[in-house]
């Protein structure tokens, strides 16, 4: 059984992961659409920038976020001047770090699903008089929905497991930024914390496994439904 403190850590992790995906998904879809359907100068560079968090050390990503969102950073100054808020040492900052680290996985899954849509189906619908919005809503989006769902769930699993960028950007503040991986790290540093490590690590594995299995099951179910249609 988890203690009240450990349940709080789990709830915080779910909040951070859910918020990260809520904000990241529309951005990831636009980027995936641009990379899959548009041809423009700098496309390869954009692709590299999107996937950069996968290859650079997470600490570097956290440091860049700290420069951008810190009190003297361009985004941090803007948030303070216009809204009087700061994301440093806050769960919102942890959600930003998690979203940035998960973005490449979400973009890649959505991009592959968009590229798998047969353009001839869209062209046929346009020939029959359907507008761009209707074609997107009734053909493109339903066909790529399994990839979008897979990217969303995979990104969520990645978000709740984020460590390096989070601890660099917003530190390890109990009750505010101490998500599952940060809480496990803290428990490892103190005597007698092994039991807590086992419990939180088990929760992390279960959450990740459930997310992956749910993603595969829903994608297959939606794929069968589209095949029947």
CSV table of C-alpha atoms in Angstrom, one decimal:
chain,number,residue,atom,x,y,z
A,1,UNK,CA,0.0,0.0,0.0
A,2,UNK,CA,1.2,3.5,-0.8
A,3,UNK,CA,1.4,6.2,1.9
A,4,UNK,CA,-0.4,9.5,1.6
A,5,UNK,CA,2.9,11.1,0.5
A,6,UNK,CA,3.4,8.5,-2.2
A,7,UNK,CA,-0.2,8.9,-3.5
A,8,UNK,CA,0.5,12.6,-3.7
A,9,UNK,CA,3.6,11.9,-5.8
A,10,UNK,CA,1.6,9.7,-8.1
A,11,UNK,CA,-1.2,12.3,-8.5
A,12,UNK,CA,1.4,15.0,-9.2
A,13,UNK,CA,3.1,12.8,-11.9
A,14,UNK,CA,-0.3,12.2,-13.6
A,15,UNK,CA,-1.1,15.9,-13.5
A,16,UNK,CA,2.3,16.8,-15.0
A,17,UNK,CA,2.0,14.1,-17.7
A,18,UNK,CA,-1.6,14.9,-18.6
A,19,UNK,CA,-0.9,18.7,-18.7
A,20,UNK,CA,2.2,18.1,-20.8
A,21,UNK,CA,0.3,16.1,-23.4
A,22,UNK,CA,-2.7,18.5,-23.4
A,23,UNK,CA,-0.4,21.3,-24.4
A,24,UNK,CA,2.0,19.2,-26.6
A,25,UNK,CA,-0.5,17.4,-28.8
A,26,UNK,CA,-1.7,20.3,-30.9
A,27,UNK,CA,1.8,21.6,-31.4
A,28,UNK,CA,3.0,18.1,-32.3
A,29,UNK,CA,0.2,17.6,-34.8
A,30,UNK,CA,1.0,20.9,-36.6
A,31,UNK,CA,4.7,20.0,-36.7
A,32,UNK,CA,4.0,16.5,-37.9
A,33,UNK,CA,1.6,17.8,-40.6
A,34,UNK,CA,4.2,20.3,-41.8
A,35,UNK,CA,7.0,17.7,-41.9
A,36,UNK,CA,4.7,15.1,-43.7
A,37,UNK,CA,2.9,17.3,-46.2
A,38,UNK,CA,4.7,20.6,-46.8
A,39,UNK,CA,7.9,21.2,-48.8
A,40,UNK,CA,9.8,24.3,-47.7
A,41,UNK,CA,13.4,25.5,-47.2
A,42,UNK,CA,14.7,24.5,-43.8
A,43,UNK,CA,12.4,21.5,-43.6
A,44,UNK,CA,15.3,19.2,-42.7
A,45,UNK,CA,16.6,21.7,-40.1
A,46,UNK,CA,13.1,21.8,-38.5
A,47,UNK,CA,13.0,18.1,-38.4
A,48,UNK,CA,16.4,18.1,-36.7
A,49,UNK,CA,15.4,20.7,-34.1
A,50,UNK,CA,12.2,18.7,-33.3
A,51,UNK,CA,14.1,15.5,-32.6
A,52,UNK,CA,17.0,17.3,-30.8
A,53,UNK,CA,15.7,16.4,-27.3
A,54,UNK,CA,16.1,12.7,-28.2
A,55,UNK,CA,19.9,13.0,-28.8
A,56,UNK,CA,21.2,15.8,-26.6
A,57,UNK,CA,21.6,15.1,-22.8
A,58,UNK,CA,18.4,15.9,-21.0
A,59,UNK,CA,20.4,18.1,-18.7
A,60,UNK,CA,21.2,20.3,-21.7
A,61,UNK,CA,17.5,20.6,-22.6
A,62,UNK,CA,16.7,21.6,-19.0
A,63,UNK,CA,19.5,24.2,-19.1
A,64,UNK,CA,18.1,25.7,-22.3
A,65,UNK,CA,14.6,25.8,-20.7
A,66,UNK,CA,16.1,27.5,-17.7
A,67,UNK,CA,17.7,30.1,-19.9
A,68,UNK,CA,14.4,30.7,-21.7
A,69,UNK,CA,12.0,30.6,-18.8
A,70,UNK,CA,14.3,32.1,-16.1
A,71,UNK,CA,13.8,35.6,-14.7
A,72,UNK,CA,16.1,37.1,-17.3
A,73,UNK,CA,15.0,34.8,-20.1
A,74,UNK,CA,12.8,36.1,-23.0
A,75,UNK,CA,9.9,33.9,-22.1
A,76,UNK,CA,10.3,34.2,-18.4
A,77,UNK,CA,10.4,38.0,-18.6
A,78,UNK,CA,7.3,38.0,-20.8
A,79,UNK,CA,5.3,35.8,-18.4
A,80,UNK,CA,6.3,37.9,-15.4
A,81,UNK,CA,5.5,41.2,-17.1
A,82,UNK,CA,2.1,40.2,-18.6
A,83,UNK,CA,0.8,37.6,-16.2
A,84,UNK,CA,2.9,38.0,-13.1
A,85,UNK,CA,3.8,34.3,-13.0
A,86,UNK,CA,6.9,32.1,-13.1
A,87,UNK,CA,7.2,28.4,-13.9
A,88,UNK,CA,10.4,27.9,-12.0
A,89,UNK,CA,10.1,25.5,-9.1
A,90,UNK,CA,6.5,24.9,-10.0
A,91,UNK,CA,4.6,21.8,-11.4
A,92,UNK,CA,3.8,23.8,-14.5
A,93,UNK,CA,7.6,24.0,-15.2
A,94,UNK,CA,7.8,20.3,-14.7
A,95,UNK,CA,5.0,19.9,-17.3
A,96,UNK,CA,6.9,22.1,-19.8
A,97,UNK,CA,10.1,20.0,-19.4
A,98,UNK,CA,8.1,16.7,-19.7
A,99,UNK,CA,6.3,18.0,-22.8
A,100,UNK,CA,9.5,19.1,-24.5
A,101,UNK,CA,11.2,15.8,-23.9
A,102,UNK,CA,8.1,13.9,-25.2
A,103,UNK,CA,7.5,16.1,-28.2
A,104,UNK,CA,9.8,14.1,-30.7
A,105,UNK,CA,8.1,10.8,-29.9
A,106,UNK,CA,4.6,12.3,-30.4
A,107,UNK,CA,5.6,14.1,-33.6
A,108,UNK,CA,7.2,11.0,-35.1
A,109,UNK,CA,4.2,8.8,-34.4
A,110,UNK,CA,1.7,11.3,-35.8
A,111,UNK,CA,3.9,12.0,-38.8
A,112,UNK,CA,4.1,8.3,-39.8
A,113,UNK,CA,0.3,8.0,-39.5
A,114,UNK,CA,-0.2,11.1,-41.7
A,115,UNK,CA,2.3,9.8,-44.3
A,116,UNK,CA,0.4,6.4,-44.3
A,117,UNK,CA,-2.9,8.1,-45.5
A,118,UNK,CA,-3.4,7.5,-49.2
A,119,UNK,CA,-3.6,10.9,-50.9
A,120,UNK,CA,-5.8,9.4,-53.6
A,121,UNK,CA,-8.6,9.1,-51.1
A,122,UNK,CA,-8.4,12.8,-50.3
A,123,UNK,CA,-8.2,13.7,-54.0
A,124,UNK,CA,-11.2,11.6,-54.7
A,125,UNK,CA,-13.2,13.4,-52.0
A,126,UNK,CA,-12.1,16.7,-53.4
A,127,UNK,CA,-13.2,15.7,-56.8
A,128,UNK,CA,-16.6,14.9,-55.5
A,129,UNK,CA,-16.9,18.4,-54.1
A,130,UNK,CA,-15.8,18.1,-50.5
A,131,UNK,CA,-13.9,21.1,-49.1
A,132,UNK,CA,-10.5,20.9,-47.5
A,133,UNK,CA,-11.9,21.1,-44.0
A,134,UNK,CA,-14.5,18.3,-44.6
A,135,UNK,CA,-11.8,16.1,-46.3
A,136,UNK,CA,-9.6,16.6,-43.2
A,137,UNK,CA,-12.4,15.9,-40.7
A,138,UNK,CA,-13.9,12.9,-42.4
A,139,UNK,CA,-11.0,11.2,-44.1
A,140,UNK,CA,-7.5,12.3,-43.1
A,141,UNK,CA,-8.1,12.6,-39.3
A,142,UNK,CA,-10.0,9.3,-38.8
A,143,UNK,CA,-7.3,7.5,-40.8
A,144,UNK,CA,-4.4,8.9,-38.9
A,145,UNK,CA,-6.2,8.8,-35.5
A,146,UNK,CA,-4.6,5.5,-34.4
A,147,UNK,CA,-1.1,7.1,-34.9
A,148,UNK,CA,-2.2,10.3,-33.0
A,149,UNK,CA,-3.5,8.1,-30.2
A,150,UNK,CA,-0.4,6.0,-30.1
A,151,UNK,CA,1.8,9.2,-30.0
A,152,UNK,CA,-0.4,10.7,-27.2
A,153,UNK,CA,-0.1,7.7,-25.0
A,154,UNK,CA,3.6,7.1,-25.7
A,155,UNK,CA,4.3,10.7,-25.0
A,156,UNK,CA,2.3,10.5,-21.7
A,157,UNK,CA,4.4,7.5,-20.6
A,158,UNK,CA,7.6,9.4,-21.5
A,159,UNK,CA,6.3,12.5,-19.6
A,160,UNK,CA,5.8,10.7,-16.3
A,161,UNK,CA,9.3,9.1,-16.6
A,162,UNK,CA,11.1,12.4,-17.3
A,163,UNK,CA,14.0,13.2,-14.9
A,164,UNK,CA,17.1,15.0,-16.3
A,165,UNK,CA,15.5,18.1,-17.9
A,166,UNK,CA,13.0,18.4,-15.0
A,167,UNK,CA,15.5,18.4,-12.2
A,168,UNK,CA,17.8,20.9,-14.1
A,169,UNK,CA,14.9,23.2,-15.0
A,170,UNK,CA,12.7,23.3,-11.9
A,171,UNK,CA,14.7,21.4,-9.3
A,172,UNK,CA,13.3,18.7,-7.0
A,173,UNK,CA,10.7,20.4,-4.8
A,174,UNK,CA,8.6,17.9,-2.7
A,175,UNK,CA,4.9,18.4,-3.5
A,176,UNK,CA,5.5,20.7,-6.4
A,177,UNK,CA,8.0,19.2,-8.9
A,178,UNK,CA,8.9,15.9,-7.3
A,179,UNK,CA,7.4,13.5,-9.8
A,180,UNK,CA,7.9,9.7,-9.7
A,181,UNK,CA,11.5,9.6,-11.0
A,182,UNK,CA,12.6,12.5,-8.9
A,183,UNK,CA,11.0,11.1,-5.8
A,184,UNK,CA,12.6,7.7,-6.5
A,185,UNK,CA,16.0,9.5,-6.8
A,186,UNK,CA,15.4,11.3,-3.5
A,187,UNK,CA,14.5,8.1,-1.7
A,188,UNK,CA,17.6,6.4,-3.0
A,189,UNK,CA,19.7,9.1,-1.3
A,190,UNK,CA,18.4,8.6,2.2
A,191,UNK,CA,18.8,5.6,4.5
A,192,UNK,CA,15.9,3.3,4.8
A,193,UNK,CA,14.3,4.6,1.5
A,194,UNK,CA,14.5,1.2,-0.3
A,195,UNK,CA,10.9,0.3,0.5
A,196,UNK,CA,9.7,3.6,-0.9
A,197,UNK,CA,11.8,3.1,-4.0
A,198,UNK,CA,10.3,-0.4,-4.6
A,199,UNK,CA,6.8,0.9,-4.3
A,200,UNK,CA,7.2,4.0,-6.5
A,201,UNK,CA,9.3,2.1,-9.1
A,202,UNK,CA,6.5,-0.5,-9.3
A,203,UNK,CA,3.9,2.2,-9.8
A,204,UNK,CA,6.1,3.7,-12.6
A,205,UNK,CA,6.4,0.3,-14.4
A,206,UNK,CA,2.7,-0.4,-14.1
A,207,UNK,CA,1.7,3.0,-15.4
A,208,UNK,CA,4.0,2.8,-18.3
A,209,UNK,CA,3.0,-0.8,-19.2
A,210,UNK,CA,-0.7,0.1,-19.0
A,211,UNK,CA,-0.2,3.1,-21.2
A,212,UNK,CA,1.6,1.1,-23.8
A,213,UNK,CA,-0.9,-1.8,-23.8
A,214,UNK,CA,-3.8,0.6,-24.0
A,215,UNK,CA,-2.2,2.4,-26.9
A,216,UNK,CA,-1.7,-0.8,-28.8
A,217,UNK,CA,-5.2,-2.1,-28.0
A,218,UNK,CA,-7.0,1.1,-29.0
A,219,UNK,CA,-4.9,1.5,-32.2
A,220,UNK,CA,-5.8,-2.1,-33.3
A,221,UNK,CA,-9.5,-1.6,-32.4
A,222,UNK,CA,-9.7,1.7,-34.3
A,223,UNK,CA,-7.8,0.2,-37.2
A,224,UNK,CA,-10.3,-2.7,-37.4
A,225,UNK,CA,-13.1,-0.3,-37.4
A,226,UNK,CA,-11.7,1.8,-40.2
A,227,UNK,CA,-11.0,-1.4,-42.2
A,228,UNK,CA,-14.6,-2.4,-41.9
A,229,UNK,CA,-15.7,1.0,-43.1
